mmCIF file of C-alpha atoms in Angstrom:
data_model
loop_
_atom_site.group_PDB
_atom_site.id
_atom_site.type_symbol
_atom_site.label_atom_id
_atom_site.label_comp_id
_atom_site.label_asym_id
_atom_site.label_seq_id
_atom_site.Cartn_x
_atom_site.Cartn_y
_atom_site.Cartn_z
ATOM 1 C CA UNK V 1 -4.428 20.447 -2.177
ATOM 2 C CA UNK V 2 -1.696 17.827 -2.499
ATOM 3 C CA UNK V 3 -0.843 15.243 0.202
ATOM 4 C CA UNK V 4 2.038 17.086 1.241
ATOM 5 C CA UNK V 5 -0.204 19.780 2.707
ATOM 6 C CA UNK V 6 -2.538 17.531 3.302
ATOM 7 C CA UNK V 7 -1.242 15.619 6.077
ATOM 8 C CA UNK V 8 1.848 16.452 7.945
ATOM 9 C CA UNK V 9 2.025 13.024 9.670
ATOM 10 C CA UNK V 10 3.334 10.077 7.919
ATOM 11 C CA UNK V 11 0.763 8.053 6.185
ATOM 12 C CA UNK V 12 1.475 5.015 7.494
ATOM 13 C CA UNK V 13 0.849 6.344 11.066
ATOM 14 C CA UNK V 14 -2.847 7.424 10.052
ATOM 15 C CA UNK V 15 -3.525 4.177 8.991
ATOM 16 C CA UNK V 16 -2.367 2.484 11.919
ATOM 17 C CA UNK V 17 -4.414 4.408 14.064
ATOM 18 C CA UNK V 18 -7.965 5.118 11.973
ATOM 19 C CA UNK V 19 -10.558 2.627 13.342
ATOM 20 C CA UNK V 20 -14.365 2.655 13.719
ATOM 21 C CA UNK V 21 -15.482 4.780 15.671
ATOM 22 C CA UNK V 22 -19.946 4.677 17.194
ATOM 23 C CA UNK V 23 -19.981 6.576 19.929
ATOM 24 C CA UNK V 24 -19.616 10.220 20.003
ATOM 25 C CA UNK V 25 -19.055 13.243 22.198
ATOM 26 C CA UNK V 26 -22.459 15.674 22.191
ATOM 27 C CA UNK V 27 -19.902 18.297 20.290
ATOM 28 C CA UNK V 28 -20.302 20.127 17.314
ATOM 29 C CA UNK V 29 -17.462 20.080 14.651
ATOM 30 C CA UNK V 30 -15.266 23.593 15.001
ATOM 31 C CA UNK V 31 -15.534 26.253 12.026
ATOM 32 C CA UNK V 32 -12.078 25.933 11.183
ATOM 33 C CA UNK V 33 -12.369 21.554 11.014
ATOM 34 C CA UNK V 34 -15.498 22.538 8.626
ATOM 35 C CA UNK V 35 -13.608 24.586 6.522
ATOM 36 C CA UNK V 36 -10.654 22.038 5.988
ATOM 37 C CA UNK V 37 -13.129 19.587 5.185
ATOM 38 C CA UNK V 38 -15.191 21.767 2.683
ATOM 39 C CA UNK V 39 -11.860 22.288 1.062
ATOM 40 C CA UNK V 40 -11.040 18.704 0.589
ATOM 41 C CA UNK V 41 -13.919 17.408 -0.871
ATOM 42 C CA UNK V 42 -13.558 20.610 -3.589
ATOM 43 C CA UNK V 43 -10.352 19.577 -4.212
ATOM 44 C CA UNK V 44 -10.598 15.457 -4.349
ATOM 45 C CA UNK V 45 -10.032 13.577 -7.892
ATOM 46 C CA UNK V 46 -10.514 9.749 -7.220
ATOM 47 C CA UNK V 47 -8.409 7.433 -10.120
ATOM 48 C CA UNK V 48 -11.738 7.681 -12.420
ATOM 49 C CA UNK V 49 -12.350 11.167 -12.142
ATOM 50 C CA UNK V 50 -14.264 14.045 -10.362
ATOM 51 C CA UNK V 51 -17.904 12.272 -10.284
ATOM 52 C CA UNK V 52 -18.018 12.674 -6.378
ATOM 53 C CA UNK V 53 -19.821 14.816 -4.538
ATOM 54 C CA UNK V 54 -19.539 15.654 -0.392
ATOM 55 C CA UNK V 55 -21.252 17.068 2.094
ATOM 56 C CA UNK V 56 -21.059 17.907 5.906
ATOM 57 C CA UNK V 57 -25.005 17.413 6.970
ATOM 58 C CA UNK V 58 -25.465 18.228 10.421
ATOM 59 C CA UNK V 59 -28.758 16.352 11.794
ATOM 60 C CA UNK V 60 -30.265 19.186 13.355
ATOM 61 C CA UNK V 61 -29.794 21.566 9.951
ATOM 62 C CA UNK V 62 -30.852 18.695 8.220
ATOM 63 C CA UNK V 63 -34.042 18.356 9.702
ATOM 64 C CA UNK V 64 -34.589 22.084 9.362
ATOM 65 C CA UNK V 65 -33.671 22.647 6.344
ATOM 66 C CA UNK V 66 -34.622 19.481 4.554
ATOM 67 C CA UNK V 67 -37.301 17.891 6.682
ATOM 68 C CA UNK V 68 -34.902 14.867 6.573
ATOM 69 C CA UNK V 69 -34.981 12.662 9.851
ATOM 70 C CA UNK V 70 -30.955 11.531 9.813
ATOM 71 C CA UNK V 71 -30.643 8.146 11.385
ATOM 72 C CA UNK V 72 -28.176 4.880 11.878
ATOM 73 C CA UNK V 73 -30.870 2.203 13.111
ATOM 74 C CA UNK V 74 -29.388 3.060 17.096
ATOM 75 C CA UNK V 75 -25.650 1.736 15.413
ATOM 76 C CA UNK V 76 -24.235 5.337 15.823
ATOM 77 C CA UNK V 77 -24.783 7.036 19.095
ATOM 78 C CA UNK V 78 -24.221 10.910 19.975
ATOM 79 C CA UNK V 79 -23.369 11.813 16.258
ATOM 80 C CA UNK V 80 -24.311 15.253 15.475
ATOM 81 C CA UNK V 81 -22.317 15.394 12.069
ATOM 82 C CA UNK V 82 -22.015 13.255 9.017
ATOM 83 C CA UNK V 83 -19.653 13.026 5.590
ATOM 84 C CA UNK V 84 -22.491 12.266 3.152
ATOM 85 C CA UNK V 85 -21.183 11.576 -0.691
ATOM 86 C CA UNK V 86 -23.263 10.810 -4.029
ATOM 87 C CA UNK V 87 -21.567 9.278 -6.787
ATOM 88 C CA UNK V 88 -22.523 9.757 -10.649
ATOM 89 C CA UNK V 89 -23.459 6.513 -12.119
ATOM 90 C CA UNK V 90 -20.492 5.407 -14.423
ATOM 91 C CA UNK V 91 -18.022 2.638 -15.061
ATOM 92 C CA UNK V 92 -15.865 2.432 -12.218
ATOM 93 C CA UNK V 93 -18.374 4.695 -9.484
ATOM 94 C CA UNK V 94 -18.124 2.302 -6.568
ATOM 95 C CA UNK V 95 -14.285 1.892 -6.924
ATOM 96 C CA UNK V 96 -14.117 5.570 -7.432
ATOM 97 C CA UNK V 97 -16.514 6.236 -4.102
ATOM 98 C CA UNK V 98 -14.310 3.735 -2.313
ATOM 99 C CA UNK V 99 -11.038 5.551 -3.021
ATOM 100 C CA UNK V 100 -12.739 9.558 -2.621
ATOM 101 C CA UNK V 101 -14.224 9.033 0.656
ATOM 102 C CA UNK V 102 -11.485 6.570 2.193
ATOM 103 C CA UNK V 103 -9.096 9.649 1.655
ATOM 104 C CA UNK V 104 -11.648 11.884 3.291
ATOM 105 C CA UNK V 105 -11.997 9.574 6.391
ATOM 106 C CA UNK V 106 -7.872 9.312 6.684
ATOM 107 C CA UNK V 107 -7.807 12.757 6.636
ATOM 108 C CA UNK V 108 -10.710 13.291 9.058
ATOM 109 C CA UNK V 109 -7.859 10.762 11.474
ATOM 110 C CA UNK V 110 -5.194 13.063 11.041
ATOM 111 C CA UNK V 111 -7.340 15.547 12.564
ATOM 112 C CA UNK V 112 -8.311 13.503 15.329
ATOM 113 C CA UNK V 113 -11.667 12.790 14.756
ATOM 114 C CA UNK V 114 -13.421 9.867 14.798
ATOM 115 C CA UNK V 115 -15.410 8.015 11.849
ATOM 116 C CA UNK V 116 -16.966 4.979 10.424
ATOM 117 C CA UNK V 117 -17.675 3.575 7.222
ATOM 118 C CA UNK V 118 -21.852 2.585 7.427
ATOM 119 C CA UNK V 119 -22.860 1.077 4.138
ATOM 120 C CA UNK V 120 -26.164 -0.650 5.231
ATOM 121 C CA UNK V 121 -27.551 0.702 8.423
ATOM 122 C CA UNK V 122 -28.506 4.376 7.713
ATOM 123 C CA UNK V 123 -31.835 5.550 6.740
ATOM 124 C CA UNK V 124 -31.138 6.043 2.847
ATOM 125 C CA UNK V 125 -33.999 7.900 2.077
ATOM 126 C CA UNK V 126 -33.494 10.213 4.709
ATOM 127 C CA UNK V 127 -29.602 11.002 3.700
ATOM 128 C CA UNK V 128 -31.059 11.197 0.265
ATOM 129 C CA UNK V 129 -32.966 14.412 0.428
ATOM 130 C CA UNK V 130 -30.473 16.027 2.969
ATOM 131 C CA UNK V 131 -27.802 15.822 0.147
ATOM 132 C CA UNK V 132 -30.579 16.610 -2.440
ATOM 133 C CA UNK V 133 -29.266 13.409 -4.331
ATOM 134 C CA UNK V 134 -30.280 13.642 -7.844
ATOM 135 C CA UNK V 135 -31.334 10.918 -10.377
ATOM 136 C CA UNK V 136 -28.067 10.407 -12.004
ATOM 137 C CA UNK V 137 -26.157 9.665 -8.341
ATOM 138 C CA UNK V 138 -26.322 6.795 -6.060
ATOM 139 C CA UNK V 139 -25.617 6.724 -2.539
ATOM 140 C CA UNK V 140 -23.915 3.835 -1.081
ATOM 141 C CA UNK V 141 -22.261 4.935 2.163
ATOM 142 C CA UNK V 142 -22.209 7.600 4.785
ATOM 143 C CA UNK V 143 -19.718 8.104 7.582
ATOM 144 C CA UNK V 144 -20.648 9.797 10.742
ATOM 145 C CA UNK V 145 -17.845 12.165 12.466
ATOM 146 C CA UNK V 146 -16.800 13.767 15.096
ATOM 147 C CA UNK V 147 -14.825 13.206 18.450
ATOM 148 C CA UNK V 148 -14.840 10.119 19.885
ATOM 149 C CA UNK V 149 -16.702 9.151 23.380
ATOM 150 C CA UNK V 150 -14.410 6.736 25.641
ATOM 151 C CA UNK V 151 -17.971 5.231 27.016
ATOM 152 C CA UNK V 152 -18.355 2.934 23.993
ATOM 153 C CA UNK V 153 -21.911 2.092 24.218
ATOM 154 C CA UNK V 154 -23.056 -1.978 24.486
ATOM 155 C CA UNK V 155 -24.160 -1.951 20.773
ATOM 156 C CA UNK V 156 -20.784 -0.076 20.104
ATOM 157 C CA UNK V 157 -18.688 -3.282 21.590
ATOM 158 C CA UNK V 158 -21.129 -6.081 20.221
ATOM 159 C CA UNK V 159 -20.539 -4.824 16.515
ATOM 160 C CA UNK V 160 -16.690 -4.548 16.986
ATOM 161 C CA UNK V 161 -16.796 -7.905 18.250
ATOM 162 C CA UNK V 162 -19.700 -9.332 15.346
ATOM 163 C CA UNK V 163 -17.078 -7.382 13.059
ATOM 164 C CA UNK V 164 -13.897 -8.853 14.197
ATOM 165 C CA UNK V 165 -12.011 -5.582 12.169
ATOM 166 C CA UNK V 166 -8.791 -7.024 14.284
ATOM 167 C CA UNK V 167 -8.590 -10.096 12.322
ATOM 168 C CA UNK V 168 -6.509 -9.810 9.577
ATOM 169 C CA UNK V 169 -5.708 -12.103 7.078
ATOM 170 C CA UNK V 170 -2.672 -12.925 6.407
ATOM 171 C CA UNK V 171 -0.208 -11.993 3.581
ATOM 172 C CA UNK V 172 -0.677 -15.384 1.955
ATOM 173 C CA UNK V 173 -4.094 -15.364 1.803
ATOM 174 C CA UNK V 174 -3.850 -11.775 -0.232
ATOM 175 C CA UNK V 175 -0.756 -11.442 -1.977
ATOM 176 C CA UNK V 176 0.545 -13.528 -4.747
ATOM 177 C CA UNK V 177 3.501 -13.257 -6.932
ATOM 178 C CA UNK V 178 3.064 -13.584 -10.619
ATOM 179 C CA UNK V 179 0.109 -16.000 -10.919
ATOM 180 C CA UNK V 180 -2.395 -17.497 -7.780
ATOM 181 C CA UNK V 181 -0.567 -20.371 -7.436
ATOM 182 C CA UNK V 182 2.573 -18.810 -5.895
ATOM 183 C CA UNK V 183 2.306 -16.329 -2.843
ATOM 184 C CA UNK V 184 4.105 -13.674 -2.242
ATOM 185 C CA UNK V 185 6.001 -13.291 0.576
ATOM 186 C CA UNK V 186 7.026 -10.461 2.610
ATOM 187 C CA UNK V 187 10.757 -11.065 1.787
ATOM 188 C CA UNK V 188 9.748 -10.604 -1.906
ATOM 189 C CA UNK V 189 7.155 -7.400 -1.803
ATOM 190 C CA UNK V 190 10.555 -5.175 -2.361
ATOM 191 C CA UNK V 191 9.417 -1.778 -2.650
ATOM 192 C CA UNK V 192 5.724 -2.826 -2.173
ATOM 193 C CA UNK V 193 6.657 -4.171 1.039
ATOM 194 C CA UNK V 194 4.862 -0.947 3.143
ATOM 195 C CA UNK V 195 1.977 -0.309 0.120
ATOM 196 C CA UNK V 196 0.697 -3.943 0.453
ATOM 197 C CA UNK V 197 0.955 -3.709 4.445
ATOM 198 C CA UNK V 198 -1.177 -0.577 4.663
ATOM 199 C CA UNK V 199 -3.585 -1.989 2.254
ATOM 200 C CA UNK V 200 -3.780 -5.271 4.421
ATOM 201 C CA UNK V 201 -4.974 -2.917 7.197
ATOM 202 C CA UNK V 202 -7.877 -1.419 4.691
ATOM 203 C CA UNK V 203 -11.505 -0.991 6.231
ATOM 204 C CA UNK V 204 -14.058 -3.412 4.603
ATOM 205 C CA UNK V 205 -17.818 -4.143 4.796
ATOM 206 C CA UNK V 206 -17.944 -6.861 7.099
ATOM 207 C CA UNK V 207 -14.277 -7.299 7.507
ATOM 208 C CA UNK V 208 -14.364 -9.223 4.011
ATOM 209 C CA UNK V 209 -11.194 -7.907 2.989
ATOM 210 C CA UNK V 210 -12.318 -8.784 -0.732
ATOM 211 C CA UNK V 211 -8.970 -7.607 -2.622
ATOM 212 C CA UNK V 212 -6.410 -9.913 -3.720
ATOM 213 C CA UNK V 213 -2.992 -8.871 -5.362
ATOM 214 C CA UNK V 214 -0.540 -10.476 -8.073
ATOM 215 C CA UNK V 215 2.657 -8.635 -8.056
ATOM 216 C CA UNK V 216 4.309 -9.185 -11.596
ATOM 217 C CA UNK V 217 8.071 -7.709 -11.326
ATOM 218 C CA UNK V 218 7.492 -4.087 -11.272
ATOM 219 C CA UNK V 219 3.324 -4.297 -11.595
ATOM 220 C CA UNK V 220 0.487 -4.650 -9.179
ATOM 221 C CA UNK V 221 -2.629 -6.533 -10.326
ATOM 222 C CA UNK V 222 -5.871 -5.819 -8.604
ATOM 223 C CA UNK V 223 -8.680 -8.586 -8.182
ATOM 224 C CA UNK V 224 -11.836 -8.495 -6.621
ATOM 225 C CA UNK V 225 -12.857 -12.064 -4.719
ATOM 226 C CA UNK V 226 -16.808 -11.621 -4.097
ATOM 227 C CA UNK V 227 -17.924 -13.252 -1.182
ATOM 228 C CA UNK V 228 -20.481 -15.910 -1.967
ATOM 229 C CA UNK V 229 -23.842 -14.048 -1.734
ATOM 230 C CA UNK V 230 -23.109 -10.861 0.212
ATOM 231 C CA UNK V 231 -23.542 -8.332 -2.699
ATOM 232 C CA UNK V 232 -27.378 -9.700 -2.707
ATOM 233 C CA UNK V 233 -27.762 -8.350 0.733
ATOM 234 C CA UNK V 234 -27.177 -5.325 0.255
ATOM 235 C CA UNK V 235 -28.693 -2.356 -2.137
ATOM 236 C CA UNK V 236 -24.780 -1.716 -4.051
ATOM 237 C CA UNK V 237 -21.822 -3.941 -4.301
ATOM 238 C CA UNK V 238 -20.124 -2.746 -1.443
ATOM 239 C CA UNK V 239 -17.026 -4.760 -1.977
ATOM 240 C CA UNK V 240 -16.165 -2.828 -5.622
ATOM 241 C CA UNK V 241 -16.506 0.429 -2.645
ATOM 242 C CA UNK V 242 -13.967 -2.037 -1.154
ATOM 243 C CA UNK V 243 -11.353 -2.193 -3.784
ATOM 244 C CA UNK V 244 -11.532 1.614 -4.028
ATOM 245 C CA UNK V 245 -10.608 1.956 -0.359
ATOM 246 C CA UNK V 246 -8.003 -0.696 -1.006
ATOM 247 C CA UNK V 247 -6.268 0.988 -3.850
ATOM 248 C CA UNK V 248 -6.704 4.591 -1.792
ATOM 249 C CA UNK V 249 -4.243 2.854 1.143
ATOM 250 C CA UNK V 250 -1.799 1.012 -1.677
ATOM 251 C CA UNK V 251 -1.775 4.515 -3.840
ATOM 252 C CA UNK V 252 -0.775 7.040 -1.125
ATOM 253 C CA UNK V 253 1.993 4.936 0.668
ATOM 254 C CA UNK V 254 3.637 3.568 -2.507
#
């Protein structure tokens, strides 16, 4: 499926308007949103290949089928429906993951359905054996979806605010021109003017925004800048699923 006929609004407008979403409507996904979905992750190739693999896992089915007891630590509430993807263990996985499932998740806005990027509180285990994850895969993040409740819940507003997802930094904290000594300004960005903007407005874990860009003439440079520490909090380095996410917004608007 190519992005022509995968979205028939502009890019830039999904971006704009994806944001986390924790509190859901008590209704199921319809047949026909399944179906799209199911057909997207068959068709998805991330820059480093075809090593992920998707799944819608309703919690109910899930706990049927699988004995698996889906849960988000109370962080999600009135989820019935979750994007669950494994990655193969390779050079590159996490910044492949990134890429794969931040595609899904713009897609899942185009539909109008709500989402959100969870890459610590879930209940691994229990995801695990819902997906059937095998030995060779790893499982860094889930996403729950469906349509989004207007009653945010109080746990819903405190981790928007702990988050601060609003707070942007600025272009000359990201993007530099040639080397890191010299930033680039908007003036200069040319033709990556729109690219860099959209990948300014990139989801991160914790609002990190770990990527930083050197523009050098007609080439983009991609850096990682770890935050001191974080990647020993968690079980994978979340902010390689970062860059992935960061290169999915620069790719599909340049």
């Amino acid at each position: 499926m190519s992005e022509e006929q995968l979205f028939t609004t502009p890019i830039t407008e999904i971006i704009k308007k994806r944001l986390s979403v924790r509190t859901y409507l008590a209704q199921p996904l319809r047949p026909e949103i399944k179906e799209a979905l199911r057909e997207l992750f068959s068709s998805l190739k991330g820059p480093f290949g075809r090593n992920v693999r998707f799944n819608l896992i309703e919690t109910e089915l899930a706990r049927m089928k699988s004995k698996a007891n889906l849960g988000t630590y109370g962080v999600i509430r009135g989820a019935s429906t979750y994007i669950v993807a494994v990655v193969e263990k390779s050079d590159h996985d996490l910044e492949n993951y990134g890429y794969s499932l931040e595609k899904v998740i713009l897609y899942a806005t185009s539909l109008g359905l709500g989402t959100c990027w969870l890459g610590g509180t879930f209940k691994k285990s229990e995801f695990s054996k819902a997906i059937e994850q095998k030995d060779y895969e790893i499982l860094p993040c889930i996403s729950p979806i469906g349509y989004s409740n207007s009653n945010k819940s109080l746990i819903d507003s405190a981790m928007r605010f702990v988050a601060g997802s609003k707070n942007r930094k600025k272009w000359d904290e990201l993007f530099f021109s040639y080397d890191f000594k010299h930033h680039l300004s908007e003036s200069a960005a040319g033709k990556y003017l729109v690219p860099l903007e959209m990948l300014r407005l990139a989801p991160s874990a914790s609002n990190k925004q770990p990527w930083r860009i050197v523009k050098d003439s007609d080439k983009t440079h991609f850096y990682l800048q770890h935050t001191k520490g974080y990647a020993k909090l968690m079980a994978y380095d979340l902010q390689r699923v970062d860059m992935g996410i960061a290169m999915c917004h620069f790719e599909m608007t340049a």
